[in-house]
XYZ file of C-alpha atoms in Angstrom:
492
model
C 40.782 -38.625 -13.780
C 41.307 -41.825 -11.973
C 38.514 -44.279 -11.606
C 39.063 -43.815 -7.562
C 37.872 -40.759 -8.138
C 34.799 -41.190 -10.800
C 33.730 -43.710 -8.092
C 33.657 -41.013 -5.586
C 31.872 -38.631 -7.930
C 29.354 -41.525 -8.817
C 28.442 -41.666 -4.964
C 27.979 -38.441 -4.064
C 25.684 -37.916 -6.574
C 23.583 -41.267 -5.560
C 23.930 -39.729 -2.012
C 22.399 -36.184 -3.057
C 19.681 -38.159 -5.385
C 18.540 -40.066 -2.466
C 18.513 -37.089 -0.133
C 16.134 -35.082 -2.516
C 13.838 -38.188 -3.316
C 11.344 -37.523 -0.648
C 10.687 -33.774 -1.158
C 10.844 -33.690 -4.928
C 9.414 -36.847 -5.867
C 12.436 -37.596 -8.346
C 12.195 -33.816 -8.978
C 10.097 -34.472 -12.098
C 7.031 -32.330 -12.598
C 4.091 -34.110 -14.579
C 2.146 -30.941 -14.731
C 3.019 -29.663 -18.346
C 1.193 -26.205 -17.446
C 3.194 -23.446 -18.609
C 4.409 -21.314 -15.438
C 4.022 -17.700 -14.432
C 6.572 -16.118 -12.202
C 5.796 -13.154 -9.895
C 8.175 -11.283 -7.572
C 6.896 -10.199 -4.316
C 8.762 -8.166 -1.011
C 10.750 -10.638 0.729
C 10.160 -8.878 4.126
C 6.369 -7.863 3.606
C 5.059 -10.924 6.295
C 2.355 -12.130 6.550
C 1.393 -10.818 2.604
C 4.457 -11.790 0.926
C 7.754 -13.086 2.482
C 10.213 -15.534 2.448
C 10.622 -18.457 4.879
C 13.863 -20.357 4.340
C 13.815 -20.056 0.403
C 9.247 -20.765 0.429
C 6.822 -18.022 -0.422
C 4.489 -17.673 1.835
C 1.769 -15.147 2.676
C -1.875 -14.049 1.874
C -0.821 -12.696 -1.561
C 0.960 -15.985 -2.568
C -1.928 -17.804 -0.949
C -4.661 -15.687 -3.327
C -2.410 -16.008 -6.759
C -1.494 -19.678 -6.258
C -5.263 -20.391 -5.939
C -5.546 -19.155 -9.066
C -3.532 -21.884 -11.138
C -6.238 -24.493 -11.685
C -8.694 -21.515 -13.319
C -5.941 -20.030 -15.762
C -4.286 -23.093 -16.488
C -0.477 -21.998 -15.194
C 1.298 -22.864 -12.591
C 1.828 -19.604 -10.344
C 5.789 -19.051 -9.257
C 6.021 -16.421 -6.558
C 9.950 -15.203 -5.992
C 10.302 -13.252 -3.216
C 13.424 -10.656 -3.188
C 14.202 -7.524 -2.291
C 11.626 -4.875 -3.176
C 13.991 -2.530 -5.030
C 15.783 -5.655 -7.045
C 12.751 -6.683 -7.839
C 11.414 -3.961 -9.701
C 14.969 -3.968 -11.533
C 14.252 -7.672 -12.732
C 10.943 -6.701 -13.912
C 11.810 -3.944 -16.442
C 14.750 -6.301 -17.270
C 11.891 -8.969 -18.579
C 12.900 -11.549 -15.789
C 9.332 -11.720 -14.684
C 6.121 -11.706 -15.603
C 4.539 -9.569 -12.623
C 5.004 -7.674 -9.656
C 2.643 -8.952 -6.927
C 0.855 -6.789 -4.081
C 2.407 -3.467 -5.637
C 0.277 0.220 -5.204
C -0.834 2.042 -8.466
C 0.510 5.426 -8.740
C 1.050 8.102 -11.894
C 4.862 7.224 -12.383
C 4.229 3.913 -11.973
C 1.598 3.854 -14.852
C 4.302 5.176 -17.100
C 6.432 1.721 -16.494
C 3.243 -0.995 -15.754
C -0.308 -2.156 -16.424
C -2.083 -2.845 -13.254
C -4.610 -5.942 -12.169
C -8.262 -5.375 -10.521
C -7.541 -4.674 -7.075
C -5.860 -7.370 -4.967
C -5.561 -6.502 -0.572
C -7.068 -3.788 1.156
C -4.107 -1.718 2.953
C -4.657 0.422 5.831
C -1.612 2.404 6.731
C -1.959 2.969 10.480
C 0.604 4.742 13.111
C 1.636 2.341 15.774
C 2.606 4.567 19.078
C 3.599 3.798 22.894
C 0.212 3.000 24.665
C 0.594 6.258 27.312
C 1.125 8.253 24.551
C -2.499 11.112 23.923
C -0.857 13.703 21.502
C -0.423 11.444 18.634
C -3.133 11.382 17.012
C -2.631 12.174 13.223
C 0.203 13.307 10.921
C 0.086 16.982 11.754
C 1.239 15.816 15.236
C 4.325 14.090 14.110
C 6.202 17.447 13.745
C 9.480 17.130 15.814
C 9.012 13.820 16.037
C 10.989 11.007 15.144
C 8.828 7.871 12.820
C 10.255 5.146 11.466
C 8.945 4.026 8.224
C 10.409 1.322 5.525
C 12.729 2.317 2.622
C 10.441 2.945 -0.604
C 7.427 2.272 1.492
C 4.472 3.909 0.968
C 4.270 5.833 4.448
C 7.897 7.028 3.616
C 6.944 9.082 -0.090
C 3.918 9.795 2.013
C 5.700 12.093 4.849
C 7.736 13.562 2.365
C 5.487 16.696 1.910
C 5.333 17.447 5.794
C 8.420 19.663 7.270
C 10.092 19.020 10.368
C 9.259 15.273 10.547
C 12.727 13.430 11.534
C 12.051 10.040 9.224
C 14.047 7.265 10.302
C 14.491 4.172 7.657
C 13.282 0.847 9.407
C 15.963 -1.821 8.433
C 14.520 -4.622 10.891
C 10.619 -4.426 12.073
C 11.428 -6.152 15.050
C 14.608 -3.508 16.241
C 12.109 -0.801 14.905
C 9.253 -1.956 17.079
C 11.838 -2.788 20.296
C 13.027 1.124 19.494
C 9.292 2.396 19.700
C 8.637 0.752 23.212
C 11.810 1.809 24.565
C 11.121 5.749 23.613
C 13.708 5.598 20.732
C 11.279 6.217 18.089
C 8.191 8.256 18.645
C 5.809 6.076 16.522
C 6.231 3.984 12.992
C 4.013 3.985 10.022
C 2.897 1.016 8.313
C 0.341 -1.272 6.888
C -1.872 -2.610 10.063
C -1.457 -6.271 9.347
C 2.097 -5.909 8.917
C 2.913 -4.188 12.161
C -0.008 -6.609 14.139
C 1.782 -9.460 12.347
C 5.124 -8.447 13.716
C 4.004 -7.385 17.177
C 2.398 -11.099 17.525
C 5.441 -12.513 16.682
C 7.949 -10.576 18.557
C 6.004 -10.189 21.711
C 6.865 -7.021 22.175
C 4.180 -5.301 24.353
C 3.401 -1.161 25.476
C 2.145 -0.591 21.510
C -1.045 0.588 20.384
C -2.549 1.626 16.978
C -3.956 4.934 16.513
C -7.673 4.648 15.094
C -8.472 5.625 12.315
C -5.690 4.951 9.911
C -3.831 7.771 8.043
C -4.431 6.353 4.622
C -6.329 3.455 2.783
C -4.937 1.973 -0.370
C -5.768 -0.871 -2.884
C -2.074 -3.405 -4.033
C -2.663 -4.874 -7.641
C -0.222 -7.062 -9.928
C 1.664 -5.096 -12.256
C 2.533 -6.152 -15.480
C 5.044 -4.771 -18.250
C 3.148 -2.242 -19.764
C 1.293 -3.290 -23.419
C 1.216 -6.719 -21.949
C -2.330 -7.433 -22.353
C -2.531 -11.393 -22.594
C -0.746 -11.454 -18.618
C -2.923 -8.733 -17.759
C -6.108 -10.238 -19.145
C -5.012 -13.612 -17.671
C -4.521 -12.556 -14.018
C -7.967 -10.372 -14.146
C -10.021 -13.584 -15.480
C -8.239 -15.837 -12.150
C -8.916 -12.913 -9.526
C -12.230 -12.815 -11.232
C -12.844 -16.549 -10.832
C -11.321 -16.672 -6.948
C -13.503 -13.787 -6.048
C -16.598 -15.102 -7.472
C -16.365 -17.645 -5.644
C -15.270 -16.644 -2.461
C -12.105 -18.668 -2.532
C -10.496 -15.230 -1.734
C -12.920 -14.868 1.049
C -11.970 -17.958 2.372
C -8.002 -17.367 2.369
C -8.723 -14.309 4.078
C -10.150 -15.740 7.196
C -7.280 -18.245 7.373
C -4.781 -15.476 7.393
C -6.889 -13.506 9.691
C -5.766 -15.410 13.137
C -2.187 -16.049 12.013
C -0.020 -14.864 14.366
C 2.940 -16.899 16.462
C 1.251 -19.725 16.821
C 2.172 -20.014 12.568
C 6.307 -19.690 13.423
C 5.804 -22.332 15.947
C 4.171 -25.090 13.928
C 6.846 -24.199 11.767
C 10.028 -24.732 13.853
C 10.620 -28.351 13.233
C 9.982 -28.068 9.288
C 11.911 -25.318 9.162
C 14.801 -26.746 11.059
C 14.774 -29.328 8.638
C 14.841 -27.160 5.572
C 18.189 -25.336 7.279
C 19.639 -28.030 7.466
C 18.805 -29.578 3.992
C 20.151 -26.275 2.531
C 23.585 -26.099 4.436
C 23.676 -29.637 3.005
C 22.900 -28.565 -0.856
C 25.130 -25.255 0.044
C 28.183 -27.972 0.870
C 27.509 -29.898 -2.261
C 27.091 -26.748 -4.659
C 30.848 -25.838 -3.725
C 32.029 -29.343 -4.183
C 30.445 -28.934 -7.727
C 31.654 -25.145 -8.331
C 35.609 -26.359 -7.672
C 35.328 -29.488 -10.421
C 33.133 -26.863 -12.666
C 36.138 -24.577 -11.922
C 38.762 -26.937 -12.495
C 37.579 -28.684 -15.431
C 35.742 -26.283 -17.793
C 36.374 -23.203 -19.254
C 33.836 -20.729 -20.123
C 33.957 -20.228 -23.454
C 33.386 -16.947 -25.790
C 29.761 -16.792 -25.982
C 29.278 -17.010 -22.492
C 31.418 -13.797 -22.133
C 29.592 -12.382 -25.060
C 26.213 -13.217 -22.847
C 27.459 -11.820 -20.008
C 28.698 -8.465 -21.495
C 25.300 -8.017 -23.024
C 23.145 -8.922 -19.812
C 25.676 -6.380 -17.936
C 24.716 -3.486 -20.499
C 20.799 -4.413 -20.285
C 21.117 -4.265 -16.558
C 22.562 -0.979 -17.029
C 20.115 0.387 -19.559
C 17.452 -1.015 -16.592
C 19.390 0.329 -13.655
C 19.108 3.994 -15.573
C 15.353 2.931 -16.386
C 14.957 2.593 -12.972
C 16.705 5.291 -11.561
C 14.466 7.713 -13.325
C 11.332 6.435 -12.504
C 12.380 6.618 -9.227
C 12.685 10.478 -9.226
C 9.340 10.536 -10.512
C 7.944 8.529 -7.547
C 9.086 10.920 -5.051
C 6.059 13.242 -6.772
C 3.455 10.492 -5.366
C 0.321 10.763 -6.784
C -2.074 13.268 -4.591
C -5.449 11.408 -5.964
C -7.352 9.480 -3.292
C -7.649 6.044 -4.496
C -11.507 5.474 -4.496
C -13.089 9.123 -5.304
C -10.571 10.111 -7.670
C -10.639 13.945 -5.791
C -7.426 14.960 -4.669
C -6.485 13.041 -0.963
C -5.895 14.422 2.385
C -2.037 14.815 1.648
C -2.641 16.740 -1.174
C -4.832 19.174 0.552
C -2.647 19.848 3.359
C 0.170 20.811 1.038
C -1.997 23.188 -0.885
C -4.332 24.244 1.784
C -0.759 25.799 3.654
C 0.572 27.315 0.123
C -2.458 29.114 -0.157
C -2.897 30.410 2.979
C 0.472 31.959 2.731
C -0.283 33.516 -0.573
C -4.087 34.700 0.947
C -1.251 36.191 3.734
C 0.587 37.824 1.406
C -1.911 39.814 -1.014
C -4.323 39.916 1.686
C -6.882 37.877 0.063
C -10.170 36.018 1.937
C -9.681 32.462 1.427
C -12.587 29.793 2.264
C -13.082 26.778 3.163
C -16.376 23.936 3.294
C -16.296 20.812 4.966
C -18.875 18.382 3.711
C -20.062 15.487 5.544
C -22.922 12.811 4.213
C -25.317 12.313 6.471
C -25.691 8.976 8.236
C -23.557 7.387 6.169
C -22.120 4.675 9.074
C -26.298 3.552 8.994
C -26.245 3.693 5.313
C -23.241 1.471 4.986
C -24.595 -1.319 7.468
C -27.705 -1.744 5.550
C -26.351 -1.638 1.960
C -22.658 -3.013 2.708
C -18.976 -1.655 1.894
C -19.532 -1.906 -1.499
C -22.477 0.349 -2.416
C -20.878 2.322 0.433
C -17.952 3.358 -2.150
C -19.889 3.517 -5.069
C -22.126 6.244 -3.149
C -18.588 8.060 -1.894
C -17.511 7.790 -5.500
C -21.207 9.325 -6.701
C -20.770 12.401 -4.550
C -17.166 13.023 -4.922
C -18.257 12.884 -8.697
C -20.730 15.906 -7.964
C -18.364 18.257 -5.778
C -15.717 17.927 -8.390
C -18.263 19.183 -10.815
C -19.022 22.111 -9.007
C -15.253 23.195 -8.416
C -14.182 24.302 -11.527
C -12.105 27.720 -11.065
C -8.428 27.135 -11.296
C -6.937 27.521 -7.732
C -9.917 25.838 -6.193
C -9.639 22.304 -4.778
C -12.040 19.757 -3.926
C -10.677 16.884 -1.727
C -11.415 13.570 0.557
C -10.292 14.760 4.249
C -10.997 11.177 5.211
C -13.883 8.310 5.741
C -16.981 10.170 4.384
C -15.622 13.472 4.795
C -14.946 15.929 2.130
C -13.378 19.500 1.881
C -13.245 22.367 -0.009
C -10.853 25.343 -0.531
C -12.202 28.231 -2.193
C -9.601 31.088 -2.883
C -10.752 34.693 -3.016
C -13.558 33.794 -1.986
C -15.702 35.215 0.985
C -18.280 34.017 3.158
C -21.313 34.493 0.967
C -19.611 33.220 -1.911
C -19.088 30.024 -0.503
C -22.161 29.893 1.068
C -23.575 29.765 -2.460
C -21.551 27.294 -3.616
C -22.152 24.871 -0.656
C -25.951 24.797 -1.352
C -25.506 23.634 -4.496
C -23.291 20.582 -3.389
C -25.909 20.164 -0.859
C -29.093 20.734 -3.907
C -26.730 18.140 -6.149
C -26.719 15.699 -3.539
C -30.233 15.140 -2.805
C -30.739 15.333 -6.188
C -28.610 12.134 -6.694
C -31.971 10.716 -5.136
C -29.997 7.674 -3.447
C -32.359 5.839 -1.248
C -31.068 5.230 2.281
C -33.749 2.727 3.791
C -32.029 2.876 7.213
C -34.111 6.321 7.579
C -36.948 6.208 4.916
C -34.803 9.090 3.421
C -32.394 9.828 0.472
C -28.830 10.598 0.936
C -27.908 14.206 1.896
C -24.522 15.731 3.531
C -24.416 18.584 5.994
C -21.515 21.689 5.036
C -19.797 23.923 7.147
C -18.354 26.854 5.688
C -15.691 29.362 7.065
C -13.971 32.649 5.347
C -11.452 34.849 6.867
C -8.481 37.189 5.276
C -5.328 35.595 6.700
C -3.074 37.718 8.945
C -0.209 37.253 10.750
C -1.976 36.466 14.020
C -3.891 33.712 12.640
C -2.802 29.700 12.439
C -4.068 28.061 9.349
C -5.672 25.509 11.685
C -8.030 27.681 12.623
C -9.933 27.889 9.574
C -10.207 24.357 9.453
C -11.250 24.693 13.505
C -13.951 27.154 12.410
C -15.040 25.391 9.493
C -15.207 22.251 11.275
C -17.419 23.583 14.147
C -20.219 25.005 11.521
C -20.361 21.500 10.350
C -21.222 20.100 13.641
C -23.601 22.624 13.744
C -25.095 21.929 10.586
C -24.954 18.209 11.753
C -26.965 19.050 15.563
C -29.335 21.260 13.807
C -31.027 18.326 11.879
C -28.350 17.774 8.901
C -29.101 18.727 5.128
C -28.205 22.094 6.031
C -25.594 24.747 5.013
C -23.917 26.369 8.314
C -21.355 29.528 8.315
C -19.136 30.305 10.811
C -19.796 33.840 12.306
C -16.374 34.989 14.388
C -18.783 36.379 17.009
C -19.527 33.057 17.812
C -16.627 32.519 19.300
């Protein structure tokens, strides 16, 4: 090489050092904290994305506060969702951040304490009436995101056309224009999206279709990451630091992009820069170095672990498409699980011509209840009395299930009338037993039943079981509550 040219070398590397100085501070790190690395959905704004090579969001903001209390620096690498669950069974990370706990997924992780409420709402055209829940999606065509958690969550319904969403903002443009018929996904996100884009003639249907609770997974047996993340959500929560993050996120909308623009003009053009000089640097590494045998030994054997994770992967994936049919809080089977076997039933009731009942269960005042004693006590009460009908449901073929908020069901099989009867007052005697004080009425906590029977025949939708059913409740409910009501047909 001539010295013309190490001079040129020498100068474009002074030039690049002097370029970096002011945002890396030499690039030297005096923190000697040993770092944790996390890999979040690179298109999950505002929770976890990524802005020009950053991670941002409310689930970057939560686990970087937690640094100073566990003594590591927090790394947050956002990627694709898919890749990143490839790079965590491959042992390139140390967690998976803001990820849903499910059966199969136990089999692969270890899960945190709970990190972000989710509600997963359906976002429809603002003249639209019809639309009101998932049953009414038949024929319809709903746009959800590729390994989402609406998208396993259709699977069980027929005749649902289930478009992938690619791009929220086409998706959303799509909805308003009549292209799609409505799109399921986590509130925030879609709000989020809808602030930013400006797109208007959306609304979200109330309440949403499903509540769930993201955690941090872990590689499963890894106890010392597990135990470290609890003790820092721990600490943040305590303390309300989460609290506090929260209502900074809460009023994020567009006004975030714009204060944004300028820095993030900057950072494009920084990076085009670095992009520039990285090829400069790939020709000379290209020219003048050879890789040498162990590096082709390295790369054969990272090739056959990604392999080995790739069929790791693959198989788990099967697995997920049986998502789990437990509701999250309650542990009774959830509203998606009961549809499913609520329909196989009634077609085997159809066939052998057997009486099939059902009793919806509602606890009484329960919206007063929850503003005196809080959310909290709230779900330790739904958990207390989902606790009690599971322990009176025992035959096999029976299910007990959340229907949604504080509303339960039941689905007796073979069963008629009087037999259900009986088993609805003692869910109702179990209850009041519980002897859970609700101050709001100087009373304890009690729930009002409906029960309907009927022998299926061909004449007969099974929605109107659940009609019938549903009506004895309100009666039950208008007749003073802590009562059991049955449907008569006559009263029709």
């Amino acid at each position: 090489m001539s010295k013309k040219s190490k001079v040129c070398i020498i100068v474009v590397i002074f030039i690049l050092f002097i370029i970096l100085l002011p945002s890396s501070g030499f690039a030297t790190n005096n923190d000697s904290r040993k770092t944790l690395v996390l890999l979040g959905n690179e298109n999950l704004a505002p929770i976890v994305y990524k802005d020009n090579g950053i991670a941002k969001g409310v689930a970057v903001d939560i686990v970087k506060a937690m640094e100073d209390r566990i003594g590591y620096e927090v790394e947050v690498v956002p990627v694709n969702w898919e890749q990143a669950q490839k790079m965590m069974l491959n042992g390139d990370a140390d967690g998976l951040l803001h990820i849903n706990q499910s059966p199969e997924r136990d089999e692969l992780f270890d899960f945190s304490r709970p990190l972000l409420k989710s509600d997963f709402s359906m976002f429809v055209q603002n003249d639209s009436t019809s639309l009101r829940s998932i049953d009414d999606l038949r024929g319809k065509i709903v746009g959800v995101e590729a390994g989402g958690y609406p998208n396993l969550l259709l699977q069980g319904y027929e005749a649902i056309d289930i478009e992938i969403i690619v791009d929220w903002e086409t998706s959303f443009k799509a909805l308003s224009t009549g292209n799609l018929d409505a799109i399921i996904v986590d509130r925030w996100i879609g709000e989020y999206e809808l602030a930013n884009s400006r797109i208007t003639g959306i609304k979200i249907v109330e309440p949403p279709i499903e509540t769930r609770y993201s955690r941090i997974a872990v590689r499963k047996g890894d106890v010392e990451t597990l135990n470290l993340i609890n003790s820092g959500l721990k600490e943040i929560t305590d303390d309300e630091t989460i609290d506090k993050i929260m209502e900074q996120w809460q009023g994020k909308r567009v006004i975030y992009v714009t204060e944004d623009y300028f820095q993030t003009f900057y950072l494009r053009s920084a990076s085009l820069f670095l992009f520039l000089v990285a090829l400069v640097a790939i020709y000379f590494a290209r020219k003048y170095q050879k890789l040498s045998k162990t590096l082709e030994i390295s790369v054969k054997e990272r090739t056959e672990e990604l392999h080995h994770a790739n069929e790791m992967l693959k198989a788990a994936n099967l697995k997920l498409e049986r998502i789990s049919m437990t509701d999250g809080l309650t542990s009774t089977k959830n509203r998606r699980a009961f549809d499913i076997t609520y329909n196989k039933t009634w077609k085997m009731c159809l066939r052998e011509r057997m009486p099939l009942a059902l009793i919806m269960i509602d606890i009484d005042n329960f919206k007063l209840f929850n503003d005196t004693y809080g959310h909290l006590t709230g779900d330790q009460t739904l958990i207390r009395i989902g606790e009690v009908i599971k322990g009176v449901i025992k035959r096999p073929g029976d299910l007990a299930a959340r229907y949604g908020g504080e509303e339960f069901v039941v689905m007796l099989m073979n069963t008629t009338a009087e037999g259900a009867t009986v088993v609805a007052e003692e869910i109702r005697t179990r209850t009041k037993e519980l002897e859970i004080e609700n101050g709001s009425i100087n009373d304890v906590i009690t729930v009002s039943l409906g029960v309907a029977s009927v022998i299926p025949d061909k004449e007969m939708a099974p929605k109107e079981l659940i009609d019938a059913a549903d009506r004895a409740l309100y009666k039950a409910k208008e007749s003073g509550r802590n009562k059991v009501i049955v449907w008569k047909h006559q009263e029709e």
